[in-house]
């Protein structure tokens, strides 16, 4: 794995494009995103206002009903910092909304999550790695190393 340098969250037109899934959810069309994406309703750590973001589901555990997501813009992403500050949030998946508690995962668990995710979604895994500023060779070892550097959050039902 090669570290190409971190990317910053999008601004301008790119930011508007990234917000399209949020708008779909607000219009009641969140089901169109399927089960691979979820909407997080969270409280802004500075403003105290309600915020929303759509992120990709890395793993869903039907047994306990938890969902795991990655912070594609790293530990400085606003939504990530917000849910660490106020972990009681709601998520919407396939049109259903329910209360959850956000739990930050240790780096080693992130490594294993990324290693399991990559073979299931090779193109998305490679894109996420590049998005975060890493070049990977496609090996499990490379994806584990990327997973150690990307913050992961598990949303546990309340």
PDB file of C-alpha atoms in Angstrom:
ATOM      1  CA  UNK A   1       0.000   0.000   0.000  1.00  0.00           C
ATOM      2  CA  UNK A   2       1.243   3.449  -0.905  1.00  0.00           C
ATOM      3  CA  UNK A   3       0.134   6.569   0.938  1.00  0.00           C
ATOM      4  CA  UNK A   4      -0.668   9.213  -1.705  1.00  0.00           C
ATOM      5  CA  UNK A   5      -1.731  11.849   0.810  1.00  0.00           C
ATOM      6  CA  UNK A   6      -5.160  12.531   2.290  1.00  0.00           C
ATOM      7  CA  UNK A   7      -7.953  14.108   0.319  1.00  0.00           C
ATOM      8  CA  UNK A   8     -10.138  16.859   1.642  1.00  0.00           C
ATOM      9  CA  UNK A   9     -13.934  16.809   1.649  1.00  0.00           C
ATOM     10  CA  UNK A  10     -15.428  18.198  -1.570  1.00  0.00           C
ATOM     11  CA  UNK A  11     -16.383  21.815  -2.035  1.00  0.00           C
ATOM     12  CA  UNK A  12     -18.454  23.663  -4.612  1.00  0.00           C
ATOM     13  CA  UNK A  13     -20.116  21.586  -7.321  1.00  0.00           C
ATOM     14  CA  UNK A  14     -18.558  18.339  -6.079  1.00  0.00           C
ATOM     15  CA  UNK A  15     -20.133  18.930  -2.647  1.00  0.00           C
ATOM     16  CA  UNK A  16     -23.535  19.449  -4.263  1.00  0.00           C
ATOM     17  CA  UNK A  17     -23.169  16.149  -6.133  1.00  0.00           C
ATOM     18  CA  UNK A  18     -22.225  14.353  -2.911  1.00  0.00           C
ATOM     19  CA  UNK A  19     -25.387  15.746  -1.288  1.00  0.00           C
ATOM     20  CA  UNK A  20     -27.760  14.284  -3.926  1.00  0.00           C
ATOM     21  CA  UNK A  21     -28.388  11.085  -1.908  1.00  0.00           C
ATOM     22  CA  UNK A  22     -29.409  13.211   1.105  1.00  0.00           C
ATOM     23  CA  UNK A  23     -31.910  15.052  -1.080  1.00  0.00           C
ATOM     24  CA  UNK A  24     -33.297  11.731  -2.338  1.00  0.00           C
ATOM     25  CA  UNK A  25     -33.857  10.621   1.250  1.00  0.00           C
ATOM     26  CA  UNK A  26     -35.548  13.908   2.135  1.00  0.00           C
ATOM     27  CA  UNK A  27     -37.918  13.411  -0.818  1.00  0.00           C
ATOM     28  CA  UNK A  28     -38.845   9.959   0.507  1.00  0.00           C
ATOM     29  CA  UNK A  29     -36.843   8.191  -2.211  1.00  0.00           C
ATOM     30  CA  UNK A  30     -34.169   6.710   0.054  1.00  0.00           C
ATOM     31  CA  UNK A  31     -35.248   3.199  -0.938  1.00  0.00           C
ATOM     32  CA  UNK A  32     -33.692   3.870  -4.347  1.00  0.00           C
ATOM     33  CA  UNK A  33     -30.285   3.752  -2.672  1.00  0.00           C
ATOM     34  CA  UNK A  34     -30.891   0.169  -1.539  1.00  0.00           C
ATOM     35  CA  UNK A  35     -29.309  -1.431   1.486  1.00  0.00           C
ATOM     36  CA  UNK A  36     -25.744  -0.414   0.620  1.00  0.00           C
ATOM     37  CA  UNK A  37     -26.295   3.142   1.827  1.00  0.00           C
ATOM     38  CA  UNK A  38     -27.761   4.685   4.946  1.00  0.00           C
ATOM     39  CA  UNK A  39     -28.732   8.170   6.031  1.00  0.00           C
ATOM     40  CA  UNK A  40     -27.408   9.370   9.373  1.00  0.00           C
ATOM     41  CA  UNK A  41     -29.378  12.038  11.257  1.00  0.00           C
ATOM     42  CA  UNK A  42     -26.961  13.578  13.745  1.00  0.00           C
ATOM     43  CA  UNK A  43     -26.363  16.726  15.793  1.00  0.00           C
ATOM     44  CA  UNK A  44     -23.705  19.211  14.716  1.00  0.00           C
ATOM     45  CA  UNK A  45     -21.045  19.438  17.415  1.00  0.00           C
ATOM     46  CA  UNK A  46     -20.602  23.209  16.925  1.00  0.00           C
ATOM     47  CA  UNK A  47     -24.020  24.396  15.782  1.00  0.00           C
ATOM     48  CA  UNK A  48     -26.191  21.967  17.747  1.00  0.00           C
ATOM     49  CA  UNK A  49     -28.414  21.750  14.653  1.00  0.00           C
ATOM     50  CA  UNK A  50     -29.637  18.538  13.038  1.00  0.00           C
ATOM     51  CA  UNK A  51     -27.422  17.370  10.167  1.00  0.00           C
ATOM     52  CA  UNK A  52     -27.716  14.560   7.622  1.00  0.00           C
ATOM     53  CA  UNK A  53     -25.248  12.565   5.585  1.00  0.00           C
ATOM     54  CA  UNK A  54     -25.488   9.451   3.422  1.00  0.00           C
ATOM     55  CA  UNK A  55     -22.680   6.907   3.724  1.00  0.00           C
ATOM     56  CA  UNK A  56     -22.043   3.440   2.335  1.00  0.00           C
ATOM     57  CA  UNK A  57     -22.659   0.411   4.526  1.00  0.00           C
ATOM     58  CA  UNK A  58     -19.497  -1.654   4.866  1.00  0.00           C
ATOM     59  CA  UNK A  59     -21.131  -4.436   6.829  1.00  0.00           C
ATOM     60  CA  UNK A  60     -24.571  -5.250   8.246  1.00  0.00           C
ATOM     61  CA  UNK A  61     -24.938  -7.737  11.058  1.00  0.00           C
ATOM     62  CA  UNK A  62     -28.493  -9.122  10.912  1.00  0.00           C
ATOM     63  CA  UNK A  63     -28.024 -10.906  14.252  1.00  0.00           C
ATOM     64  CA  UNK A  64     -27.684  -7.751  16.325  1.00  0.00           C
ATOM     65  CA  UNK A  65     -29.061  -5.317  13.711  1.00  0.00           C
ATOM     66  CA  UNK A  66     -25.882  -3.231  13.631  1.00  0.00           C
ATOM     67  CA  UNK A  67     -24.477  -1.402  10.624  1.00  0.00           C
ATOM     68  CA  UNK A  68     -20.816  -0.510  10.057  1.00  0.00           C
ATOM     69  CA  UNK A  69     -19.717   2.452   7.942  1.00  0.00           C
ATOM     70  CA  UNK A  70     -16.373   4.045   7.124  1.00  0.00           C
ATOM     71  CA  UNK A  71     -15.473   7.706   7.193  1.00  0.00           C
ATOM     72  CA  UNK A  72     -14.290   8.139   3.609  1.00  0.00           C
ATOM     73  CA  UNK A  73     -12.839  11.568   4.384  1.00  0.00           C
ATOM     74  CA  UNK A  74     -10.993  10.311   7.439  1.00  0.00           C
ATOM     75  CA  UNK A  75     -11.156  11.370  11.082  1.00  0.00           C
ATOM     76  CA  UNK A  76     -11.766  15.033  10.238  1.00  0.00           C
ATOM     77  CA  UNK A  77     -15.062  14.432   8.426  1.00  0.00           C
ATOM     78  CA  UNK A  78     -17.735  16.548  10.091  1.00  0.00           C
ATOM     79  CA  UNK A  79     -20.284  13.724  10.398  1.00  0.00           C
ATOM     80  CA  UNK A  80     -17.674  11.467  12.025  1.00  0.00           C
ATOM     81  CA  UNK A  81     -16.669  14.097  14.570  1.00  0.00           C
ATOM     82  CA  UNK A  82     -20.335  14.865  15.216  1.00  0.00           C
ATOM     83  CA  UNK A  83     -21.317  11.257  15.986  1.00  0.00           C
ATOM     84  CA  UNK A  84     -18.302  10.867  18.275  1.00  0.00           C
ATOM     85  CA  UNK A  85     -19.473  13.917  20.224  1.00  0.00           C
ATOM     86  CA  UNK A  86     -23.156  12.884  20.289  1.00  0.00           C
ATOM     87  CA  UNK A  87     -23.390   9.144  19.561  1.00  0.00           C
ATOM     88  CA  UNK A  88     -27.176   8.875  19.951  1.00  0.00           C
ATOM     89  CA  UNK A  89     -28.348   9.276  16.346  1.00  0.00           C
ATOM     90  CA  UNK A  90     -30.952   7.861  14.009  1.00  0.00           C
ATOM     91  CA  UNK A  91     -30.258   6.090  10.753  1.00  0.00           C
ATOM     92  CA  UNK A  92     -32.481   5.417   7.781  1.00  0.00           C
ATOM     93  CA  UNK A  93     -31.984   2.294   5.696  1.00  0.00           C
ATOM     94  CA  UNK A  94     -34.331   1.216   2.897  1.00  0.00           C
ATOM     95  CA  UNK A  95     -36.887   3.777   4.018  1.00  0.00           C
ATOM     96  CA  UNK A  96     -36.919   2.627   7.673  1.00  0.00           C
ATOM     97  CA  UNK A  97     -35.685   4.938  10.429  1.00  0.00           C
ATOM     98  CA  UNK A  98     -34.512   3.743  13.837  1.00  0.00           C
ATOM     99  CA  UNK A  99     -32.461   4.996  16.799  1.00  0.00           C
ATOM    100  CA  UNK A 100     -28.890   3.772  17.180  1.00  0.00           C
ATOM    101  CA  UNK A 101     -25.750   4.503  19.152  1.00  0.00           C
ATOM    102  CA  UNK A 102     -22.524   5.174  17.248  1.00  0.00           C
ATOM    103  CA  UNK A 103     -19.434   3.315  18.452  1.00  0.00           C
ATOM    104  CA  UNK A 104     -15.983   4.053  17.024  1.00  0.00           C
ATOM    105  CA  UNK A 105     -14.126   0.840  16.174  1.00  0.00           C
ATOM    106  CA  UNK A 106     -10.479   0.062  16.932  1.00  0.00           C
ATOM    107  CA  UNK A 107      -7.978   0.083  14.066  1.00  0.00           C
ATOM    108  CA  UNK A 108      -7.522  -3.694  14.061  1.00  0.00           C
ATOM    109  CA  UNK A 109     -11.257  -4.262  13.692  1.00  0.00           C
ATOM    110  CA  UNK A 110     -11.244  -1.736  10.849  1.00  0.00           C
ATOM    111  CA  UNK A 111      -8.445  -3.723   9.208  1.00  0.00           C
ATOM    112  CA  UNK A 112     -10.492  -6.931   9.274  1.00  0.00           C
ATOM    113  CA  UNK A 113     -13.646  -5.145   8.089  1.00  0.00           C
ATOM    114  CA  UNK A 114     -11.802  -3.703   5.087  1.00  0.00           C
ATOM    115  CA  UNK A 115     -10.254  -7.089   4.280  1.00  0.00           C
ATOM    116  CA  UNK A 116     -13.753  -8.670   4.239  1.00  0.00           C
ATOM    117  CA  UNK A 117     -15.312  -5.774   2.320  1.00  0.00           C
ATOM    118  CA  UNK A 118     -12.763  -5.678  -0.519  1.00  0.00           C
ATOM    119  CA  UNK A 119     -13.538  -9.105  -2.076  1.00  0.00           C
ATOM    120  CA  UNK A 120     -17.306  -8.446  -1.875  1.00  0.00           C
ATOM    121  CA  UNK A 121     -17.053  -5.015  -3.534  1.00  0.00           C
ATOM    122  CA  UNK A 122     -13.651  -4.817  -5.282  1.00  0.00           C
ATOM    123  CA  UNK A 123     -14.332  -1.672  -7.336  1.00  0.00           C
ATOM    124  CA  UNK A 124     -15.833   0.222  -4.380  1.00  0.00           C
ATOM    125  CA  UNK A 125     -12.973  -0.878  -2.085  1.00  0.00           C
ATOM    126  CA  UNK A 126     -10.352   0.309  -4.549  1.00  0.00           C
ATOM    127  CA  UNK A 127     -12.245   3.599  -4.997  1.00  0.00           C
ATOM    128  CA  UNK A 128     -12.568   4.129  -1.231  1.00  0.00           C
ATOM    129  CA  UNK A 129      -8.835   3.488  -0.804  1.00  0.00           C
ATOM    130  CA  UNK A 130      -7.969   5.956  -3.576  1.00  0.00           C
ATOM    131  CA  UNK A 131     -10.467   8.451  -2.183  1.00  0.00           C
ATOM    132  CA  UNK A 132      -8.659   8.296   1.147  1.00  0.00           C
ATOM    133  CA  UNK A 133      -5.311   8.771  -0.594  1.00  0.00           C
ATOM    134  CA  UNK A 134      -4.024   5.187  -0.759  1.00  0.00           C
ATOM    135  CA  UNK A 135      -2.905   3.132  -3.735  1.00  0.00           C
ATOM    136  CA  UNK A 136      -3.531  -0.595  -3.204  1.00  0.00           C
ATOM    137  CA  UNK A 137      -2.409  -3.678  -5.111  1.00  0.00           C
ATOM    138  CA  UNK A 138      -5.640  -5.568  -4.350  1.00  0.00           C
ATOM    139  CA  UNK A 139      -4.131  -7.862  -1.721  1.00  0.00           C
ATOM    140  CA  UNK A 140      -5.803  -8.553   1.604  1.00  0.00           C
ATOM    141  CA  UNK A 141      -2.688  -7.209   3.339  1.00  0.00           C
ATOM    142  CA  UNK A 142      -2.991  -3.875   1.537  1.00  0.00           C
ATOM    143  CA  UNK A 143      -6.677  -3.576   2.383  1.00  0.00           C
ATOM    144  CA  UNK A 144      -5.962  -4.429   6.016  1.00  0.00           C
ATOM    145  CA  UNK A 145      -3.429  -1.605   6.151  1.00  0.00           C
ATOM    146  CA  UNK A 146      -5.938   0.823   4.618  1.00  0.00           C
ATOM    147  CA  UNK A 147      -8.561  -0.371   7.117  1.00  0.00           C
ATOM    148  CA  UNK A 148      -6.209   0.483   9.987  1.00  0.00           C
ATOM    149  CA  UNK A 149      -6.101   4.078   8.753  1.00  0.00           C
ATOM    150  CA  UNK A 150      -9.784   4.650   7.952  1.00  0.00           C
ATOM    151  CA  UNK A 151     -12.117   5.368  10.874  1.00  0.00           C
ATOM    152  CA  UNK A 152     -15.022   2.904  11.118  1.00  0.00           C
ATOM    153  CA  UNK A 153     -18.226   3.335  13.112  1.00  0.00           C
ATOM    154  CA  UNK A 154     -20.698   0.671  14.203  1.00  0.00           C
ATOM    155  CA  UNK A 155     -24.299   1.795  14.690  1.00  0.00           C
ATOM    156  CA  UNK A 156     -25.901  -0.359  17.392  1.00  0.00           C
ATOM    157  CA  UNK A 157     -29.709  -0.368  17.747  1.00  0.00           C
ATOM    158  CA  UNK A 158     -30.996   1.230  20.954  1.00  0.00           C
TER     159      UNK A 158
END
